[in-house]
Short mmCIF file of C-alpha atoms and ligand atoms in Angstrom, two decimals:
data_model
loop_
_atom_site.label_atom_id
_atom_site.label_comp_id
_atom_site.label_asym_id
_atom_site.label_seq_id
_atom_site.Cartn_x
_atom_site.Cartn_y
_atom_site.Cartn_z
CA UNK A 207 113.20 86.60 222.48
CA UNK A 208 115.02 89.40 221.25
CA UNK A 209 112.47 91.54 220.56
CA UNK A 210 109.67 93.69 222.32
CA UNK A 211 106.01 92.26 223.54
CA UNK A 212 103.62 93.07 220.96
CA UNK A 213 100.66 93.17 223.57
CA UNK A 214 100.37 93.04 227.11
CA UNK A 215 99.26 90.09 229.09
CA UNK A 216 97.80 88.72 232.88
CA UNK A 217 100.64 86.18 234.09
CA UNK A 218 102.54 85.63 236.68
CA UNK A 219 105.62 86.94 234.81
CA UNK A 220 105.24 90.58 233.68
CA UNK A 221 105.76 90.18 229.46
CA UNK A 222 108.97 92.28 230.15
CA UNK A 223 110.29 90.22 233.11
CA UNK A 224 109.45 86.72 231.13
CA UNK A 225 111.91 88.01 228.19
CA UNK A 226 114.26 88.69 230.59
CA UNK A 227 114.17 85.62 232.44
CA UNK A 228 114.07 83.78 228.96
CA UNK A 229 117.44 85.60 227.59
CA UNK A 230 118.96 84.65 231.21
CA UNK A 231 118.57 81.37 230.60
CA UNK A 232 120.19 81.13 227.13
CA UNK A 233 123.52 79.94 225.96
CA UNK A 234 125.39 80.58 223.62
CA UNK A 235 127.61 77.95 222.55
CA UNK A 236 127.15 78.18 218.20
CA UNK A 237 131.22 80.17 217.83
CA UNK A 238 128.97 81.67 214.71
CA UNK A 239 126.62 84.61 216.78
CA UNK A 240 127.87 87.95 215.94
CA UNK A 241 124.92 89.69 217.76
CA UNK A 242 121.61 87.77 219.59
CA UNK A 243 119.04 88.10 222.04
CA UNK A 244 118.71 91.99 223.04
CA UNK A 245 119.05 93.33 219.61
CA UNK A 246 117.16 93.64 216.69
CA UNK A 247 118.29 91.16 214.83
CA UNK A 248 120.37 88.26 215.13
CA UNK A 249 123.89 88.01 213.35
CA UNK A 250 125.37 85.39 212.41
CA UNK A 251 128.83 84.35 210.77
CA UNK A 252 127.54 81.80 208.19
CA UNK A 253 129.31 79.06 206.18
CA UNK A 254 128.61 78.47 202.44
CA UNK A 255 125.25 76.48 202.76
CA UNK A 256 122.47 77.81 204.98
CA UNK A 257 120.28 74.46 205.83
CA UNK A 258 116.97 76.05 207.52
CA UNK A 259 114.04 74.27 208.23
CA UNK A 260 110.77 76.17 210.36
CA UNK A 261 108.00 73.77 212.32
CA UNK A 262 105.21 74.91 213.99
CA UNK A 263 102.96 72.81 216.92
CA UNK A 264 99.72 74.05 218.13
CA UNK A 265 97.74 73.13 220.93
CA UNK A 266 95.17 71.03 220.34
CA UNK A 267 96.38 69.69 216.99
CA UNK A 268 99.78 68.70 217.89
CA UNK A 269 99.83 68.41 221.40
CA UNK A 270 97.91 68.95 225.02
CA UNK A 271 98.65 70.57 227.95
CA UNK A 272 96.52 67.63 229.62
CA UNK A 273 99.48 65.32 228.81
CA UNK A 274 102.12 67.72 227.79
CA UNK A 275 104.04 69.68 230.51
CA UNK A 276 105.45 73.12 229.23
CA UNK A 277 108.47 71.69 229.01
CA UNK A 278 107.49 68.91 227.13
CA UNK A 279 105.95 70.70 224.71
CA UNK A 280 109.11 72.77 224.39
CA UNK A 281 111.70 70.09 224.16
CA UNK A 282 109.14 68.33 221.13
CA UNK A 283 108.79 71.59 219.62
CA UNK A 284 112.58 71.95 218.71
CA UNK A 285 113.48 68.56 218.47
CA UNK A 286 111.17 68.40 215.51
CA UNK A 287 112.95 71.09 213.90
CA UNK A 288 116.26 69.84 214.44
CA UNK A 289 115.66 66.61 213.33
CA UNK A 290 114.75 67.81 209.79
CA UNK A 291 118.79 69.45 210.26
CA UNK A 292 119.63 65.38 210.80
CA UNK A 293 117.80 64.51 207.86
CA UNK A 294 119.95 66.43 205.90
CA UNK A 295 123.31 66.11 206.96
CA UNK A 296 123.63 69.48 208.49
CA UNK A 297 125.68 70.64 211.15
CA UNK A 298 123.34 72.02 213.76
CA UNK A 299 123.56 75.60 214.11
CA UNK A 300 120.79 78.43 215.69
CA UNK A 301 117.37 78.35 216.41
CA UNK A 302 114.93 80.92 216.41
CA UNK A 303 111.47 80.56 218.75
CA UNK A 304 108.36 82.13 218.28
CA UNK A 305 105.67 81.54 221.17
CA UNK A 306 101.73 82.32 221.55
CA UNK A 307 100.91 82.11 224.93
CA UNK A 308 97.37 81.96 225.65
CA UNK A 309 95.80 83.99 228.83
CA UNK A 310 97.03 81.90 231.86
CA UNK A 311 99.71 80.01 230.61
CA UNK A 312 102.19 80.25 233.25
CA UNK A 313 104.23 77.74 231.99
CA UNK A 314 106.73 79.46 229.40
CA UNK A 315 109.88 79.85 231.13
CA UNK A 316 109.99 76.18 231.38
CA UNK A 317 109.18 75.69 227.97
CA UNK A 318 112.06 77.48 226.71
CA UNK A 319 114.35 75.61 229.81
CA UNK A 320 113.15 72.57 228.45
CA UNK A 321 114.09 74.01 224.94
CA UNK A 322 117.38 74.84 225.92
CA UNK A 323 118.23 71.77 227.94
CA UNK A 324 117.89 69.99 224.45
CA UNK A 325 119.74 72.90 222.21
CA UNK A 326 122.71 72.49 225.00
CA UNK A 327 122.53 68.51 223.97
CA UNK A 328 122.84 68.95 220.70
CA UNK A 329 125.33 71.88 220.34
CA UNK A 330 122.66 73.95 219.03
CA UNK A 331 121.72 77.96 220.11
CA UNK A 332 118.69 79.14 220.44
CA UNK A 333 119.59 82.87 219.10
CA UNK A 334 116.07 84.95 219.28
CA UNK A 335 112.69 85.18 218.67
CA UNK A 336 109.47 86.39 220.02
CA UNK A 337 107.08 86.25 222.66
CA UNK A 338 103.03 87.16 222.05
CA UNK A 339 100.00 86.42 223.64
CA UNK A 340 97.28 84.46 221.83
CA UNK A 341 94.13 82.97 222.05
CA UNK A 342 96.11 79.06 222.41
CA UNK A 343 99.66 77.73 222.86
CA UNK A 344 101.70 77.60 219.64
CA UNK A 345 105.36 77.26 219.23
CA UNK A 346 106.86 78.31 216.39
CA UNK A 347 111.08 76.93 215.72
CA UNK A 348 113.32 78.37 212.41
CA UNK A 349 116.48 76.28 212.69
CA UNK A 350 119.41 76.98 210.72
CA UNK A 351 121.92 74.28 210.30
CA UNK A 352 125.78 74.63 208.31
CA UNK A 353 127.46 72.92 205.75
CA UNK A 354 131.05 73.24 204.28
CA UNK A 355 129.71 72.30 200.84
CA UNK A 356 127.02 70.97 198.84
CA UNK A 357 128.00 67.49 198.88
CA UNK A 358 128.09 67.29 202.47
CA UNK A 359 123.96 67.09 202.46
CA UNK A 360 121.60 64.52 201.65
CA UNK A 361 118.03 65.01 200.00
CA UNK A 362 115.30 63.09 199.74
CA UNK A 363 115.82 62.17 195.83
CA UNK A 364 119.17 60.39 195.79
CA UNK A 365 117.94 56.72 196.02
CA UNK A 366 118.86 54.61 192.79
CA UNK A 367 117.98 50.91 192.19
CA UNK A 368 119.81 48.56 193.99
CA UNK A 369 120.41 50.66 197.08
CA UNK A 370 119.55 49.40 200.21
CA UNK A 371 117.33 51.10 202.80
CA UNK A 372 117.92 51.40 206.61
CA UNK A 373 116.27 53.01 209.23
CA UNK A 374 117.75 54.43 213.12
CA UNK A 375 116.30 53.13 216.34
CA UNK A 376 113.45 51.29 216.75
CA UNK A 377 109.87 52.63 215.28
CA UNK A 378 106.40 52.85 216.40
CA UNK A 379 106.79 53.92 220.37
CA UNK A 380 106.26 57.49 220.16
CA UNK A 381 102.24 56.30 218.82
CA UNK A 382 102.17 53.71 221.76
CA UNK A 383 102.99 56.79 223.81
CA UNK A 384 100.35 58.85 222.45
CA UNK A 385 98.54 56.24 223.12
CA UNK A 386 99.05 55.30 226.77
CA UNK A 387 98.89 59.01 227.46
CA UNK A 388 95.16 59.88 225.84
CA UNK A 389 94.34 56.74 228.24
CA UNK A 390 96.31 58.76 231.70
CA UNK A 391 98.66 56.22 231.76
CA UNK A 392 102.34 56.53 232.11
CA UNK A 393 103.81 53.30 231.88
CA UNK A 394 105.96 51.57 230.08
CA UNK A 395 107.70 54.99 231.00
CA UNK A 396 110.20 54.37 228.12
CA UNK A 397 107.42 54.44 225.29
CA UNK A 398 105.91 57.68 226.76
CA UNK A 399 108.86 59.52 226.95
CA UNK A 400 109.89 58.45 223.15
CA UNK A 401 106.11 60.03 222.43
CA UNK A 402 107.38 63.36 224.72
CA UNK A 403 110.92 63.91 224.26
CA UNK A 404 112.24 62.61 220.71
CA UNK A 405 115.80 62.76 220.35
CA UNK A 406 116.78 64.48 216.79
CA UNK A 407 119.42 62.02 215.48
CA UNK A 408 121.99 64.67 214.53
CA UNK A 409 125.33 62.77 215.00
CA UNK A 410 123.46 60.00 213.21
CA UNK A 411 122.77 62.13 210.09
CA UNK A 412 125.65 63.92 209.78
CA UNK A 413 127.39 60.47 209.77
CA UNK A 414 125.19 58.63 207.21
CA UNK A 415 125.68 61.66 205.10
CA UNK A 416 129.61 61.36 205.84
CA UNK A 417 129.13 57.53 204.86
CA UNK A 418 127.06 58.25 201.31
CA UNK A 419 123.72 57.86 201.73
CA UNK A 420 122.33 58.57 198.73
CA UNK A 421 118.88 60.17 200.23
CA UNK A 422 117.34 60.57 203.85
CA UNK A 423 114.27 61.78 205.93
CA UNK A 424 113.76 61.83 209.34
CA UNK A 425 110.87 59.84 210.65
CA UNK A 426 107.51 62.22 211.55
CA UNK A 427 104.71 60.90 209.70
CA UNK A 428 105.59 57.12 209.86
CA UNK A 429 107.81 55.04 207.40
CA UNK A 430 104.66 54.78 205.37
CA UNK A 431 104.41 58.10 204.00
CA UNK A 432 107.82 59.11 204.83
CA UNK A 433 109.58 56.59 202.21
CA UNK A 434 106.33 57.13 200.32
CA UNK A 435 108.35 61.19 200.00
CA UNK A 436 111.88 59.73 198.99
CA UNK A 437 110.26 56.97 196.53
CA UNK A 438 108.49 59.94 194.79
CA UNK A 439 111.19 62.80 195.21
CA UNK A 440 114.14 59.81 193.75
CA UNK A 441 111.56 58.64 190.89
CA UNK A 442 112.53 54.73 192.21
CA UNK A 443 110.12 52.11 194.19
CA UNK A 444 110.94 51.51 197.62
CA UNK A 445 110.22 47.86 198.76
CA UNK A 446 110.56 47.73 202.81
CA UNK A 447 109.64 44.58 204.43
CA UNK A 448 107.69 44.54 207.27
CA UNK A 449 109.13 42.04 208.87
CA UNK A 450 112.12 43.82 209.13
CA UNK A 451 111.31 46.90 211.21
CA UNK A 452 112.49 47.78 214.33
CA UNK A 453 109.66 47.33 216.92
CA UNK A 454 109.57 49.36 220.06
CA UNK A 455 108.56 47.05 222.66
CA UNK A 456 104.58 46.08 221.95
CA UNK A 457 103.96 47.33 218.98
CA UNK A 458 103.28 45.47 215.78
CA UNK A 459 104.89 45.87 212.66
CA UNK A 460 101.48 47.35 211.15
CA UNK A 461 101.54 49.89 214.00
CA UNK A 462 105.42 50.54 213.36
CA UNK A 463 104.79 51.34 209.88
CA UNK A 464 102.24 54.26 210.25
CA UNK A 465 103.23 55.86 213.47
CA UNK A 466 104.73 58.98 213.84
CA UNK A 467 106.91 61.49 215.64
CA UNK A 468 109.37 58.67 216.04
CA UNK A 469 112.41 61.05 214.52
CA UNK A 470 114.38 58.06 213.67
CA UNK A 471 116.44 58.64 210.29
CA UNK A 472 115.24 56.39 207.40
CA UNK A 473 118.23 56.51 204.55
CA UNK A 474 119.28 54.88 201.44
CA UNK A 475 122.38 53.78 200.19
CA UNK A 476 124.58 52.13 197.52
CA UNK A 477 124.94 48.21 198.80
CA UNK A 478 129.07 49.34 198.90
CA UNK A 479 128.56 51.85 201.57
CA UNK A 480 126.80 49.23 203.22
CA UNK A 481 129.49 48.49 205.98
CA UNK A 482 130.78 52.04 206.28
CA UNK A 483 127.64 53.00 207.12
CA UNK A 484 126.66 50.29 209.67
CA UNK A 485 130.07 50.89 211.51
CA UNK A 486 129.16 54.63 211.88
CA UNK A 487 125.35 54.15 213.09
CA UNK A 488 123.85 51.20 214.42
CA UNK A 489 121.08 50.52 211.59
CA UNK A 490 118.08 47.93 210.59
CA UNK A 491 118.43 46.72 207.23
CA UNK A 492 114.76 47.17 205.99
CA UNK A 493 114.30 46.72 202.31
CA UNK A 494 115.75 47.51 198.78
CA UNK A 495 115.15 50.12 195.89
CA UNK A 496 114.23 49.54 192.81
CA UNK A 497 113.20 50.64 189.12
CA UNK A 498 109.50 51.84 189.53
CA UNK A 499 107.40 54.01 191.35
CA UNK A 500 106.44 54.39 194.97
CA UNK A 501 106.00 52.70 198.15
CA UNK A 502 105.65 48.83 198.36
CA UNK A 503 105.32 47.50 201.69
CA UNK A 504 105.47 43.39 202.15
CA UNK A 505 103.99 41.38 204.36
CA UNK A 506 104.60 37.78 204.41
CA UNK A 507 101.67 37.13 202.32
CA UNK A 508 102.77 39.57 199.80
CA UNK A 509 102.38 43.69 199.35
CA UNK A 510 100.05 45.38 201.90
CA UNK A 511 97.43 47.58 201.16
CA UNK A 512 96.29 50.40 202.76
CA UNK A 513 99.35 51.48 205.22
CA UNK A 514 99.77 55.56 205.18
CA UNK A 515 101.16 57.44 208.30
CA UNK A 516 99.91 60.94 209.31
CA UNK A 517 99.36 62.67 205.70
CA UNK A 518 99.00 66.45 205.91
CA UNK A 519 96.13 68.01 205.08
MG1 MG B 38 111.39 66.06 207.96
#
């Protein structure tokens, strides 16, 4: 945003005008920004730990402009980013967008509107970037998150035998969204708007964290692979009952396991901070860790093959 069109492009919006009409519509509300949009560079008064975290979504792969509005896209776009801030404890603090807009695409102010409505939600700036044209839509987030100290963050290789795993929110209705949409429907509007505008649990994280969780992720492949990560990262096995997850409404517990882009927070913790945390973020009590290796997901006839959520290629 800060910076000058590489090429020149047929919209509506002159290249030049668009970056003007995008800086005009930011805020900035992070007490940290030093210099921003309109200069070179952005500055930034930092605290001791730097938490940054960059995602990238591409038309056709991650999204579609058949189901996806601009602004939908946008709003997706940097609450992915943000939500891997949540996942570590982190204060949320600037983000930094990078856009490909493809010949035509009139639809990038309100991208970056949508973009902002959620930064202004989660006390989050968005503090530059960069606008270029392209041959399809991609969107591009850095965000930068603070922390005090060290302790005040939670990885993914923390969990310890014994402690007990929860997860945020229900799971599964972002996929059922998907869903609905590839078939042009748009009801129950509650499950497609979980699929299009995923609400990073910041508060949520930064509270677990507060409460000693002793490892985290956020939710975007599925509870499948994603406590596959923290069973392999924290050298433990992670037992999670099926039975136990949080359904969105008409999904099964198969379908909660491997669906993604649900941006819940799955954490574990010592059975002590049990309470603490439960009074600090409403949670589902979903299984237990234990000496071993890897994921083992139960079913009530016993462990259940053949579960993974989206794996990366
Ligand atoms: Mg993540």
């Amino acid at each position: 945003v800060g910076s000058r069109p590489r090429t020149t492009a047929r919209r509506a919006l002159g290249e030049l005008e668009l970056i003007a009409a995008i800086e005009a519509a930011l805020e900035d509300r992070s007490g940290r920004l030093v210099r921003w949009t309109g200069d070179d560079a952005a500055v930034v008064r930092a605290a001791p730990f730097a938490v940054t975290s960059i995602d990238t979504m591409v038309e056709g792969s991650h999204f579609r402009l058949s189901t996806h509005s601009p602004a939908d896209v946008g709003w997706k776009a940097l609450a992915g980013a943000l939500s891997d801030l949540a996942a570590m404890g982190a204060e949320p603090g600037e983000a930094y967008v990078s856009i490909v807009l493809p010949a035509g695409f009139e639809g990038a102010l309100e991208l970056v509107e949508a973009m902002e409505t959620l930064a202004a939600d989660c006390s989050a700036t968005i503090a530059g970037g960069d606008v270029v044209s392209g041959p399809a839509l991609v969107v591009t987030v850095a965000v930068t998150g603070w922390a005090e100290s060290e302790d005040e963050l939670v990885g993914r290789d923390g969990a310890r035998p014994g402690d007990l795993i929860a997860v945020s929110g229900v799971l599964g209705g972002s996929e059922a969204g998907r869903r609905l949409l590839e078939r042009g429907e748009r009801e129950p509007a509650e499950l497609v708007a979980r699929h299009l505008r995923p609400r990073p649990r910041l508060r949520e994280g930064r509270a677990l964290a507060r409460a000693g969780a002793s490892a985290m992720i956020d939710l975007s492949d599925g509870v499948a692979t994603d406590a596959r990560h923290v069973a392999e990262r924290s050298g433990v096995e992670l037992r999670i009952e099926l039975g136990l997850l949080p359904l969105a409404a008409g999904v099964t517990p198969e379908e909660a396991a491997v669906g993604g882009d649900d941006y819940e927070l799955l954490v574990t913790l010592p059975p002590e901070r049990r309470a603490s945390a439960e009074a600090a973020v409403p949670l589902t009590w979903i299984g237990t860790a234990a000496e071993g290796s890897g994921l083992v997901l139960l079913g009530p006839q016993g462990p259940v093959e053949g579960l993974t959520g989206y794996e990366h290629a």
